[in-house]
Each structure stands twice: as C-alpha cells, then as structure tokens.
Amino acid sequence: MTEASFFEEVEVGDELSPLVKQPTREQIRAYAKVWGATGARFNDDEAAKKEGLPGMIVPGNMMMAALAQMLTHRFSQQALKRLEVDFRGFMRPDDTLTCKGIITEKHIREGQNYIECDVFVENERGEKPVVGKAVIVIPFKS
Amino acid sequence: MVDFDRSVLGKGFSSGTFTIEKETILEFCRAVGETNPLYVDEEAAKKGPYGGIIAPPTFYTLLRTYSTNQPDLKLKFGTAAYDGGESGEFFQPIRPGDTLTATSRFTEVYEKTGRSGKLVFMVRETTFTNQKGEKVVVSQQTLVRR
C-alpha cells in the first residue's frame, strides 16, 4: 500500500516513516538462495570467518531492497526513478537495521516535479553501513 | 596509479539473458519482507496501475550478470573483493514472463586510500532491455578490491 503523496504536500526536511529490519540468518540465506549467491559470507559463520569477516554478513543489496521498500511505501513504484547506495560497513545477522530518509530537495525541471531524498540504514550502534540518495517524481494534487 | 588494461574501459559486452519467473519475484519478496500487494498479490495487482504483479525496484540486483565473455581488466591488485555500492535508474517495470537482456561495460577504475589502506574501485554499468526493446533499468555496480 502507498500513502498518497503530492508535490505540494512534500517539504524539504520531511522525514519518511522509518522501516526497521532485523535480518535473521535464515532470511539472509533465503535471500542468497534467490540471488544464487553461494559464497560463504552470506551462508555460513565459520566459513565467513575464514574469509576474514566477523561472520556471516547481510548482503548490501538486501538492505537496498529495504530502502526501496520504504520509498515505494511513502511514494510509489512509478515515482521512484533512481536509487543509489554506497556500502560502507558490514551488517550482521540480527542487527537492528533502521531504514531512514529525509527530503533534501524539491524542484521542477522540464515539466517534472522532482524530489530528492537522502536515505540510509542505521544500526543500533548509530553507525550508517548504507548511505545513498533517491530521486522521485510525483504529480501535483491539482 | 593502479595497473590495469585501459583498453577494456567503455567496451560493451553481453552479460546475460534472464527470464523472469513470478515465483522468483515472490521468493525475493519473502526474503526481504516485502508485502506490497503490487508485488505479491496477483488479484489485487490486477486492479493496480500495472494490471498485474511486477517486481520490486531492486529485483534486478539478483540477476547475475557475470559472464564468461567479460573482458579481463588485468587488474593486479588486492585479494579480497566486496560490493562498494549500487545504483539503479528505473525506466520500465519488470514483469513475470519478461525476458531481459543485459549489456555491460566497465566505465571507471580508480583508487582511494582508506583507513585500512589502499582500495581499488571498479564501476560496471549494465543496461537491461526487455523483449519489447524497452530500456528497463540502468545499473552501476561498484566493486571494491583491497
């Protein structure tokens, strides 16, 4: 479901409703399976340690999907034009990962109503392992 | 300067053909905890803007675009590889039954010195086109070596 969103109703500084994820080992393995990623880092703690990692990690793209979920919930699939993220730190199974977003820009270009949004994933230690930007196009109410 | 084969930059190569199965979209949604009816409920989605279920925006990241005909950058650096970042520009939705064709090219190779020492970044751009010849997604994947 999508909350109605029109250009007039969105202001710079508005925050999106946060989305909290706590990926379990099972969910990470399920994601890795759909992805076809058989590597140790997404499947097995002990094998991941042998790769020099702290143990199994959450795939960055899995949290990019969560950021997209937050954005398409607030706006819509049609509205989301671009999403870019940088992966800056490891995310571990059972971390509390909160997806957040804040509107940073609003402008009209070539007849399209653009919204820009900073997005990030924050863990319970206040670190931001994923940071990025989204570009959204939404209509006027009237 | 990092040593690699610069002639590879910008050279396009085919990186796969993918048939999109509805079940894969549903599995993806289950794994990430996505419950929007647009992606998971055929009946509800029929009444929506696309007339049926579509894939969530980042579904394309599942498509394994590593191909055997990928040109060799001959990058002589690093022992460990990580995903450094990902971007997607969305043009058309991905629907079950679509056949997507991917074309990739390396656009950039650069180095940075971080807290843990030198890192080398490789940027690979991939354009996904559907069976109607429509551009669906253009992605940029940043791979990091250290």
mmCIF file of N, CA and C in Angstrom, chain B residues 14-127:
data_model
loop_
_atom_site.group_PDB
_atom_site.id
_atom_site.type_symbol
_atom_site.label_atom_id
_atom_site.label_comp_id
_atom_site.label_asym_id
_atom_site.label_seq_id
_atom_site.Cartn_x
_atom_site.Cartn_y
_atom_site.Cartn_z
ATOM 1 N N SER B 14 28.065 -8.515 -23.812
ATOM 2 C CA SER B 14 26.797 -9.108 -23.434
ATOM 3 C C SER B 14 26.958 -9.794 -22.079
ATOM 4 N N SER B 15 26.038 -9.534 -21.149
ATOM 5 C CA SER B 15 26.212 -10.117 -19.814
ATOM 6 C C SER B 15 24.994 -10.912 -19.373
ATOM 7 N N GLY B 16 24.281 -11.462 -20.333
ATOM 8 C CA GLY B 16 23.265 -12.446 -19.954
ATOM 9 C C GLY B 16 21.856 -12.143 -20.440
ATOM 10 N N THR B 17 21.059 -13.207 -20.477
ATOM 11 C CA THR B 17 19.637 -13.116 -20.809
ATOM 12 C C THR B 17 18.891 -13.783 -19.658
ATOM 13 N N PHE B 18 17.836 -13.145 -19.192
ATOM 14 C CA PHE B 18 17.157 -13.632 -17.984
ATOM 15 C C PHE B 18 15.655 -13.693 -18.229
ATOM 16 N N THR B 19 15.079 -14.841 -17.930
ATOM 17 C CA THR B 19 13.623 -14.961 -17.990
ATOM 18 C C THR B 19 13.097 -14.768 -16.575
ATOM 19 N N ILE B 20 12.146 -13.881 -16.422
ATOM 20 C CA ILE B 20 11.666 -13.526 -15.081
ATOM 21 C C ILE B 20 10.481 -14.413 -14.707
ATOM 22 N N GLU B 21 10.655 -15.150 -13.631
ATOM 23 C CA GLU B 21 9.611 -16.047 -13.147
ATOM 24 C C GLU B 21 8.878 -15.371 -11.988
ATOM 25 N N LYS B 22 7.575 -15.565 -11.980
ATOM 26 C CA LYS B 22 6.766 -14.994 -10.890
ATOM 27 C C LYS B 22 7.232 -15.531 -9.528
ATOM 28 N N GLU B 23 7.543 -16.821 -9.500
ATOM 29 C CA GLU B 23 7.950 -17.439 -8.232
ATOM 30 C C GLU B 23 9.226 -16.794 -7.675
ATOM 31 N N THR B 24 10.130 -16.391 -8.564
ATOM 32 C CA THR B 24 11.368 -15.745 -8.101
ATOM 33 C C THR B 24 11.058 -14.382 -7.485
ATOM 34 N N ILE B 25 10.105 -13.675 -8.085
ATOM 35 C CA ILE B 25 9.694 -12.372 -7.518
ATOM 36 C C ILE B 25 9.115 -12.604 -6.116
ATOM 37 N N LEU B 26 8.277 -13.626 -5.994
ATOM 38 C CA LEU B 26 7.658 -13.914 -4.689
ATOM 39 C C LEU B 26 8.712 -14.328 -3.650
ATOM 40 N N GLU B 27 9.676 -15.128 -4.073
ATOM 41 C CA GLU B 27 10.743 -15.544 -3.135
ATOM 42 C C GLU B 27 11.574 -14.346 -2.691
ATOM 43 N N PHE B 28 11.862 -13.475 -3.636
ATOM 44 C CA PHE B 28 12.610 -12.244 -3.323
ATOM 45 C C PHE B 28 11.830 -11.434 -2.275
ATOM 46 N N CYS B 29 10.523 -11.288 -2.497
ATOM 47 C CA CYS B 29 9.687 -10.511 -1.570
ATOM 48 C C CYS B 29 9.663 -11.149 -0.183
ATOM 49 N N ARG B 30 9.546 -12.463 -0.145
ATOM 50 C CA ARG B 30 9.547 -13.155 1.150
ATOM 51 C C ARG B 30 10.874 -12.932 1.874
ATOM 52 N N ALA B 31 11.977 -13.029 1.129
ATOM 53 C CA ALA B 31 13.295 -12.907 1.770
ATOM 54 C C ALA B 31 13.528 -11.506 2.326
ATOM 55 N N VAL B 32 13.018 -10.480 1.642
ATOM 56 C CA VAL B 32 13.277 -9.115 2.137
ATOM 57 C C VAL B 32 12.122 -8.578 2.984
ATOM 58 N N GLY B 33 11.059 -9.369 3.135
ATOM 59 C CA GLY B 33 9.931 -8.916 3.953
ATOM 60 C C GLY B 33 9.102 -7.854 3.254
ATOM 61 N N GLU B 34 9.002 -7.971 1.940
ATOM 62 C CA GLU B 34 8.201 -7.022 1.139
ATOM 63 C C GLU B 34 6.790 -7.574 1.007
ATOM 64 N N THR B 35 5.780 -6.795 1.407
ATOM 65 C CA THR B 35 4.409 -7.304 1.425
ATOM 66 C C THR B 35 3.455 -6.483 0.560
ATOM 67 N N ASN B 36 3.963 -5.508 -0.174
ATOM 68 C CA ASN B 36 3.105 -4.678 -1.030
ATOM 69 C C ASN B 36 2.348 -5.583 -2.020
ATOM 70 N N PRO B 37 0.993 -5.500 -2.041
ATOM 71 C CA PRO B 37 0.202 -6.352 -2.936
ATOM 72 C C PRO B 37 0.608 -6.218 -4.407
ATOM 73 N N LEU B 38 1.151 -5.074 -4.760
ATOM 74 C CA LEU B 38 1.608 -4.851 -6.137
ATOM 75 C C LEU B 38 2.628 -5.907 -6.582
ATOM 76 N N TYR B 39 3.355 -6.447 -5.604
ATOM 77 C CA TYR B 39 4.406 -7.424 -5.918
ATOM 78 C C TYR B 39 4.016 -8.857 -5.580
ATOM 79 N N VAL B 40 3.052 -9.018 -4.672
ATOM 80 C CA VAL B 40 2.813 -10.377 -4.155
ATOM 81 C C VAL B 40 1.382 -10.895 -4.316
ATOM 82 N N ASP B 41 0.451 -10.032 -4.695
ATOM 83 C CA ASP B 41 -0.948 -10.451 -4.739
ATOM 84 C C ASP B 41 -1.515 -10.204 -6.143
ATOM 85 N N GLU B 42 -1.589 -11.274 -6.919
ATOM 86 C CA GLU B 42 -1.984 -11.162 -8.331
ATOM 87 C C GLU B 42 -3.357 -10.484 -8.479
ATOM 88 N N GLU B 43 -4.302 -10.876 -7.641
ATOM 89 C CA GLU B 43 -5.666 -10.345 -7.766
ATOM 90 C C GLU B 43 -5.704 -8.852 -7.492
ATOM 91 N N ALA B 44 -5.040 -8.447 -6.395
ATOM 92 C CA ALA B 44 -5.017 -7.019 -6.042
ATOM 93 C C ALA B 44 -4.227 -6.239 -7.101
ATOM 94 N N ALA B 45 -3.136 -6.834 -7.579
ATOM 95 C CA ALA B 45 -2.281 -6.134 -8.537
ATOM 96 C C ALA B 45 -2.976 -5.932 -9.881
ATOM 97 N N LYS B 46 -3.899 -6.824 -10.221
ATOM 98 C CA LYS B 46 -4.651 -6.692 -11.479
ATOM 99 C C LYS B 46 -5.415 -5.375 -11.528
ATOM 100 N N LYS B 47 -5.863 -4.940 -10.355
ATOM 101 C CA LYS B 47 -6.642 -3.693 -10.296
ATOM 102 C C LYS B 47 -5.734 -2.473 -10.183
ATOM 103 N N GLY B 48 -4.443 -2.706 -10.044
ATOM 104 C CA GLY B 48 -3.493 -1.602 -9.857
ATOM 105 C C GLY B 48 -3.004 -1.016 -11.167
ATOM 106 N N PRO B 49 -2.025 -0.116 -11.088
ATOM 107 C CA PRO B 49 -1.583 0.635 -12.269
ATOM 108 C C PRO B 49 -0.905 -0.215 -13.350
ATOM 109 N N TYR B 50 -0.475 -1.434 -13.007
ATOM 110 C CA TYR B 50 0.253 -2.235 -13.992
ATOM 111 C C TYR B 50 -0.560 -3.418 -14.520
ATOM 112 N N GLY B 51 -1.765 -3.606 -13.986
ATOM 113 C CA GLY B 51 -2.630 -4.687 -14.472
ATOM 114 C C GLY B 51 -2.136 -6.085 -14.122
ATOM 115 N N GLY B 52 -1.239 -6.175 -13.151
ATOM 116 C CA GLY B 52 -0.704 -7.475 -12.730
ATOM 117 C C GLY B 52 0.509 -7.240 -11.860
ATOM 118 N N ILE B 53 1.063 -8.294 -11.275
ATOM 119 C CA ILE B 53 2.194 -8.067 -10.378
ATOM 120 C C ILE B 53 3.449 -7.695 -11.183
ATOM 121 N N ILE B 54 4.271 -6.917 -10.542
ATOM 122 C CA ILE B 54 5.563 -6.534 -11.108
ATOM 123 C C ILE B 54 6.622 -6.838 -10.041
ATOM 124 N N ALA B 55 7.881 -6.705 -10.421
ATOM 125 C CA ALA B 55 8.961 -6.939 -9.463
ATOM 126 C C ALA B 55 9.269 -5.636 -8.720
ATOM 127 N N PRO B 56 9.680 -5.721 -7.444
ATOM 128 C CA PRO B 56 10.133 -4.518 -6.726
ATOM 129 C C PRO B 56 11.341 -3.893 -7.450
ATOM 130 N N PRO B 57 11.590 -2.601 -7.207
ATOM 131 C CA PRO B 57 12.613 -1.891 -7.995
ATOM 132 C C PRO B 57 13.991 -2.561 -8.029
ATOM 133 N N THR B 58 14.449 -3.061 -6.882
ATOM 134 C CA THR B 58 15.834 -3.552 -6.857
ATOM 135 C C THR B 58 15.938 -5.044 -7.201
ATOM 136 N N PHE B 59 14.850 -5.618 -7.672
ATOM 137 C CA PHE B 59 14.875 -7.038 -8.075
ATOM 138 C C PHE B 59 16.015 -7.317 -9.057
ATOM 139 N N TYR B 60 16.312 -6.327 -9.892
ATOM 140 C CA TYR B 60 17.337 -6.535 -10.926
ATOM 141 C C TYR B 60 18.697 -6.909 -10.309
ATOM 142 N N THR B 61 18.936 -6.532 -9.048
ATOM 143 C CA THR B 61 20.246 -6.819 -8.438
ATOM 144 C C THR B 61 20.480 -8.323 -8.253
ATOM 145 N N LEU B 62 19.396 -9.103 -8.360
ATOM 146 C CA LEU B 62 19.542 -10.558 -8.244
ATOM 147 C C LEU B 62 20.099 -11.177 -9.513
ATOM 148 N N LEU B 63 19.950 -10.478 -10.630
ATOM 149 C CA LEU B 63 20.314 -11.075 -11.916
ATOM 150 C C LEU B 63 21.833 -11.106 -12.020
ATOM 151 N N ARG B 64 22.348 -12.306 -12.158
ATOM 152 C CA ARG B 64 23.805 -12.489 -12.104
ATOM 153 C C ARG B 64 24.397 -12.159 -13.468
ATOM 154 N N THR B 65 24.952 -10.980 -13.546
ATOM 155 C CA THR B 65 25.427 -10.505 -14.849
ATOM 156 C C THR B 65 26.925 -10.745 -15.063
ATOM 157 N N TYR B 66 27.485 -11.662 -14.281
ATOM 158 C CA TYR B 66 28.891 -12.008 -14.502
ATOM 159 C C TYR B 66 28.937 -12.983 -15.658
ATOM 160 N N SER B 67 29.550 -12.621 -16.730
ATOM 161 C CA SER B 67 29.523 -13.528 -17.871
ATOM 162 C C SER B 67 30.936 -13.965 -18.222
ATOM 163 N N THR B 68 30.980 -15.051 -18.938
ATOM 164 C CA THR B 68 32.285 -15.611 -19.284
ATOM 165 C C THR B 68 32.995 -14.761 -20.330
ATOM 166 N N ASN B 69 32.208 -13.948 -21.072
ATOM 167 C CA ASN B 69 32.868 -13.120 -22.074
ATOM 168 C C ASN B 69 33.195 -11.714 -21.567
ATOM 169 N N GLN B 70 33.145 -11.574 -20.233
ATOM 170 C CA GLN B 70 33.525 -10.292 -19.627
ATOM 171 C C GLN B 70 35.012 -10.023 -19.911
ATOM 172 N N PRO B 71 35.336 -8.844 -20.450
ATOM 173 C CA PRO B 71 36.750 -8.602 -20.733
ATOM 174 C C PRO B 71 37.578 -8.545 -19.450
ATOM 175 N N ASP B 72 38.787 -8.976 -19.541
ATOM 176 C CA ASP B 72 39.664 -9.040 -18.371
ATOM 177 C C ASP B 72 40.333 -7.680 -18.159
ATOM 178 N N LEU B 73 40.075 -7.090 -17.011
ATOM 179 C CA LEU B 73 40.689 -5.786 -16.711
ATOM 180 C C LEU B 73 42.188 -5.920 -16.421
ATOM 181 N N LYS B 74 42.616 -7.133 -16.193
ATOM 182 C CA LYS B 74 44.016 -7.417 -15.838
ATOM 183 C C LYS B 74 44.470 -6.543 -14.669
ATOM 184 N N LEU B 75 43.585 -6.445 -13.703
ATOM 185 C CA LEU B 75 43.864 -5.631 -12.527
ATOM 186 C C LEU B 75 44.757 -6.420 -11.577
ATOM 187 N N LYS B 76 45.931 -5.868 -11.340
ATOM 188 C CA LYS B 76 46.862 -6.593 -10.473
ATOM 189 C C LYS B 76 46.846 -5.945 -9.100
ATOM 190 N N PHE B 77 45.795 -6.196 -8.375
ATOM 191 C CA PHE B 77 45.714 -5.602 -7.049
ATOM 192 C C PHE B 77 44.680 -6.343 -6.197
ATOM 193 N N GLY B 78 45.028 -6.556 -4.971
ATOM 194 C CA GLY B 78 44.059 -6.991 -3.980
ATOM 195 C C GLY B 78 43.767 -8.479 -3.971
ATOM 196 N N THR B 79 43.309 -8.926 -2.799
ATOM 197 C CA THR B 79 42.981 -10.333 -2.636
ATOM 198 C C THR B 79 41.521 -10.509 -2.245
ATOM 199 N N ALA B 80 40.909 -9.447 -1.709
ATOM 200 C CA ALA B 80 39.520 -9.571 -1.269
ATOM 201 C C ALA B 80 38.649 -8.621 -2.088
ATOM 202 N N ALA B 81 37.419 -9.063 -2.388
ATOM 203 C CA ALA B 81 36.505 -8.254 -3.190
ATOM 204 C C ALA B 81 35.190 -8.050 -2.441
ATOM 205 N N TYR B 82 34.664 -6.844 -2.521
ATOM 206 C CA TYR B 82 33.397 -6.503 -1.860
ATOM 207 C C TYR B 82 32.535 -5.674 -2.798
ATOM 208 N N ASP B 83 31.234 -5.626 -2.515
ATOM 209 C CA ASP B 83 30.359 -4.683 -3.193
ATOM 210 C C ASP B 83 30.540 -3.335 -2.514
ATOM 211 N N GLY B 84 30.899 -2.332 -3.303
ATOM 212 C CA GLY B 84 31.093 -0.998 -2.719
ATOM 213 C C GLY B 84 29.875 -0.122 -2.854
ATOM 214 N N GLY B 85 29.030 -0.448 -3.795
ATOM 215 C CA GLY B 85 27.833 0.370 -3.984
ATOM 216 C C GLY B 85 27.055 -0.096 -5.187
ATOM 217 N N GLU B 86 25.879 0.475 -5.323
ATOM 218 C CA GLU B 86 24.974 0.036 -6.383
ATOM 219 C C GLU B 86 24.033 1.196 -6.683
ATOM 220 N N SER B 87 23.769 1.414 -7.963
ATOM 221 C CA SER B 87 22.724 2.384 -8.273
ATOM 222 C C SER B 87 21.851 1.827 -9.371
ATOM 223 N N GLY B 88 20.584 2.172 -9.310
ATOM 224 C CA GLY B 88 19.646 1.748 -10.337
ATOM 225 C C GLY B 88 18.841 2.934 -10.796
ATOM 226 N N GLU B 89 18.717 3.070 -12.113
ATOM 227 C CA GLU B 89 17.827 4.080 -12.676
ATOM 228 C C GLU B 89 16.701 3.306 -13.339
ATOM 229 N N PHE B 90 15.470 3.627 -12.956
ATOM 230 C CA PHE B 90 14.335 2.773 -13.327
ATOM 231 C C PHE B 90 13.519 3.399 -14.453
ATOM 232 N N PHE B 91 13.341 2.655 -15.543
ATOM 233 C CA PHE B 91 12.608 3.174 -16.696
ATOM 234 C C PHE B 91 11.278 2.465 -16.913
ATOM 235 N N GLN B 92 11.299 1.141 -16.838
ATOM 236 C CA GLN B 92 10.095 0.335 -17.049
ATOM 237 C C GLN B 92 10.043 -0.718 -15.958
ATOM 238 N N PRO B 93 8.829 -1.143 -15.561
ATOM 239 C CA PRO B 93 8.756 -2.215 -14.553
ATOM 240 C C PRO B 93 9.196 -3.554 -15.139
ATOM 241 N N ILE B 94 9.642 -4.440 -14.259
ATOM 242 C CA ILE B 94 9.963 -5.818 -14.638
ATOM 243 C C ILE B 94 8.740 -6.665 -14.301
ATOM 244 N N ARG B 95 8.270 -7.433 -15.285
ATOM 245 C CA ARG B 95 7.062 -8.246 -15.081
ATOM 246 C C ARG B 95 7.390 -9.730 -15.211
ATOM 247 N N PRO B 96 6.591 -10.580 -14.542
ATOM 248 C CA PRO B 96 6.789 -12.018 -14.733
ATOM 249 C C PRO B 96 6.618 -12.344 -16.216
ATOM 250 N N GLY B 97 7.448 -13.216 -16.728
ATOM 251 C CA GLY B 97 7.385 -13.590 -18.141
ATOM 252 C C GLY B 97 8.292 -12.752 -19.029
ATOM 253 N N ASP B 98 8.796 -11.634 -18.494
ATOM 254 C CA ASP B 98 9.719 -10.814 -19.285
ATOM 255 C C ASP B 98 11.012 -11.575 -19.572
ATOM 256 N N THR B 99 11.599 -11.285 -20.706
ATOM 257 C CA THR B 99 12.954 -11.742 -20.984
ATOM 258 C C THR B 99 13.837 -10.507 -21.067
ATOM 259 N N LEU B 100 14.779 -10.422 -20.141
ATOM 260 C CA LEU B 100 15.658 -9.257 -20.098
ATOM 261 C C LEU B 100 17.029 -9.615 -20.660
ATOM 262 N N THR B 101 17.552 -8.691 -21.422
ATOM 263 C CA THR B 101 18.886 -8.867 -21.981
ATOM 264 C C THR B 101 19.790 -7.811 -21.350
ATOM 265 N N ALA B 102 20.952 -8.247 -20.895
ATOM 266 C CA ALA B 102 21.862 -7.323 -20.203
ATOM 267 C C ALA B 102 23.117 -7.079 -21.033
ATOM 268 N N THR B 103 23.494 -5.801 -21.099
ATOM 269 C CA THR B 103 24.743 -5.407 -21.752
ATOM 270 C C THR B 103 25.526 -4.572 -20.754
ATOM 271 N N SER B 104 26.800 -4.900 -20.589
ATOM 272 C CA SER B 104 27.598 -4.221 -19.567
ATOM 273 C C SER B 104 28.837 -3.587 -20.168
ATOM 274 N N ARG B 105 29.406 -2.690 -19.401
ATOM 275 C CA ARG B 105 30.736 -2.159 -19.731
ATOM 276 C C ARG B 105 31.374 -1.630 -18.454
ATOM 277 N N PHE B 106 32.671 -1.733 -18.379
ATOM 278 C CA PHE B 106 33.388 -1.091 -17.272
ATOM 279 C C PHE B 106 33.542 0.382 -17.627
ATOM 280 N N THR B 107 33.160 1.260 -16.704
ATOM 281 C CA THR B 107 33.208 2.690 -17.022
ATOM 282 C C THR B 107 34.347 3.407 -16.300
ATOM 283 N N GLU B 108 34.809 2.828 -15.204
ATOM 284 C CA GLU B 108 35.782 3.548 -14.384
ATOM 285 C C GLU B 108 36.573 2.584 -13.509
ATOM 286 N N VAL B 109 37.838 2.859 -13.337
ATOM 287 C CA VAL B 109 38.644 2.151 -12.326
ATOM 288 C C VAL B 109 39.448 3.228 -11.616
ATOM 289 N N TYR B 110 39.348 3.274 -10.292
ATOM 290 C CA TYR B 110 40.097 4.308 -9.570
ATOM 291 C C TYR B 110 40.503 3.795 -8.200
ATOM 292 N N GLU B 111 41.473 4.469 -7.610
ATOM 293 C CA GLU B 111 41.923 4.024 -6.287
ATOM 294 C C GLU B 111 41.716 5.110 -5.240
ATOM 295 N N LYS B 112 41.586 4.665 -4.016
ATOM 296 C CA LYS B 112 41.416 5.576 -2.887
ATOM 297 C C LYS B 112 42.187 4.974 -1.727
ATOM 298 N N THR B 113 42.665 5.827 -0.839
ATOM 299 C CA THR B 113 43.320 5.284 0.342
ATOM 300 C C THR B 113 42.398 5.490 1.542
ATOM 301 N N GLY B 114 41.981 4.401 2.139
ATOM 302 C CA GLY B 114 41.084 4.459 3.291
ATOM 303 C C GLY B 114 41.839 4.122 4.565
ATOM 304 N N ARG B 115 41.083 3.961 5.644
ATOM 305 C CA ARG B 115 41.704 3.642 6.945
ATOM 306 C C ARG B 115 42.477 2.325 6.909
ATOM 307 N N SER B 116 41.959 1.408 6.073
ATOM 308 C CA SER B 116 42.601 0.088 6.028
ATOM 309 C C SER B 116 43.626 -0.009 4.900
ATOM 310 N N GLY B 117 43.995 1.134 4.312
ATOM 311 C CA GLY B 117 44.987 1.112 3.236
ATOM 312 C C GLY B 117 44.365 1.394 1.890
ATOM 313 N N LYS B 118 45.087 0.989 0.855
ATOM 314 C CA LYS B 118 44.625 1.309 -0.499
ATOM 315 C C LYS B 118 43.472 0.413 -0.932
ATOM 316 N N LEU B 119 42.497 1.020 -1.609
ATOM 317 C CA LEU B 119 41.358 0.298 -2.165
ATOM 318 C C LEU B 119 41.266 0.641 -3.647
ATOM 319 N N VAL B 120 40.870 -0.322 -4.443
ATOM 320 C CA VAL B 120 40.642 -0.049 -5.862
ATOM 321 C C VAL B 120 39.163 -0.300 -6.174
ATOM 322 N N PHE B 121 38.555 0.682 -6.836
ATOM 323 C CA PHE B 121 37.132 0.624 -7.179
ATOM 324 C C PHE B 121 36.973 0.405 -8.679
ATOM 325 N N MET B 122 36.086 -0.503 -9.040
ATOM 326 C CA MET B 122 35.769 -0.740 -10.455
ATOM 327 C C MET B 122 34.280 -0.502 -10.625
ATOM 328 N N VAL B 123 33.911 0.313 -11.593
ATOM 329 C CA VAL B 123 32.492 0.587 -11.815
ATOM 330 C C VAL B 123 32.047 -0.099 -13.104
ATOM 331 N N ARG B 124 30.990 -0.896 -12.974
ATOM 332 C CA ARG B 124 30.452 -1.618 -14.119
ATOM 333 C C ARG B 124 29.014 -1.192 -14.349
ATOM 334 N N GLU B 125 28.759 -0.692 -15.540
ATOM 335 C CA GLU B 125 27.398 -0.247 -15.871
ATOM 336 C C GLU B 125 26.703 -1.341 -16.670
ATOM 337 N N THR B 126 25.448 -1.614 -16.328
ATOM 338 C CA THR B 126 24.682 -2.634 -17.050
ATOM 339 C C THR B 126 23.334 -2.062 -17.465
ATOM 340 N N THR B 127 22.986 -2.248 -18.721
ATOM 341 C CA THR B 127 21.670 -1.831 -19.208
ATOM 342 C C THR B 127 20.829 -3.077 -19.448
#
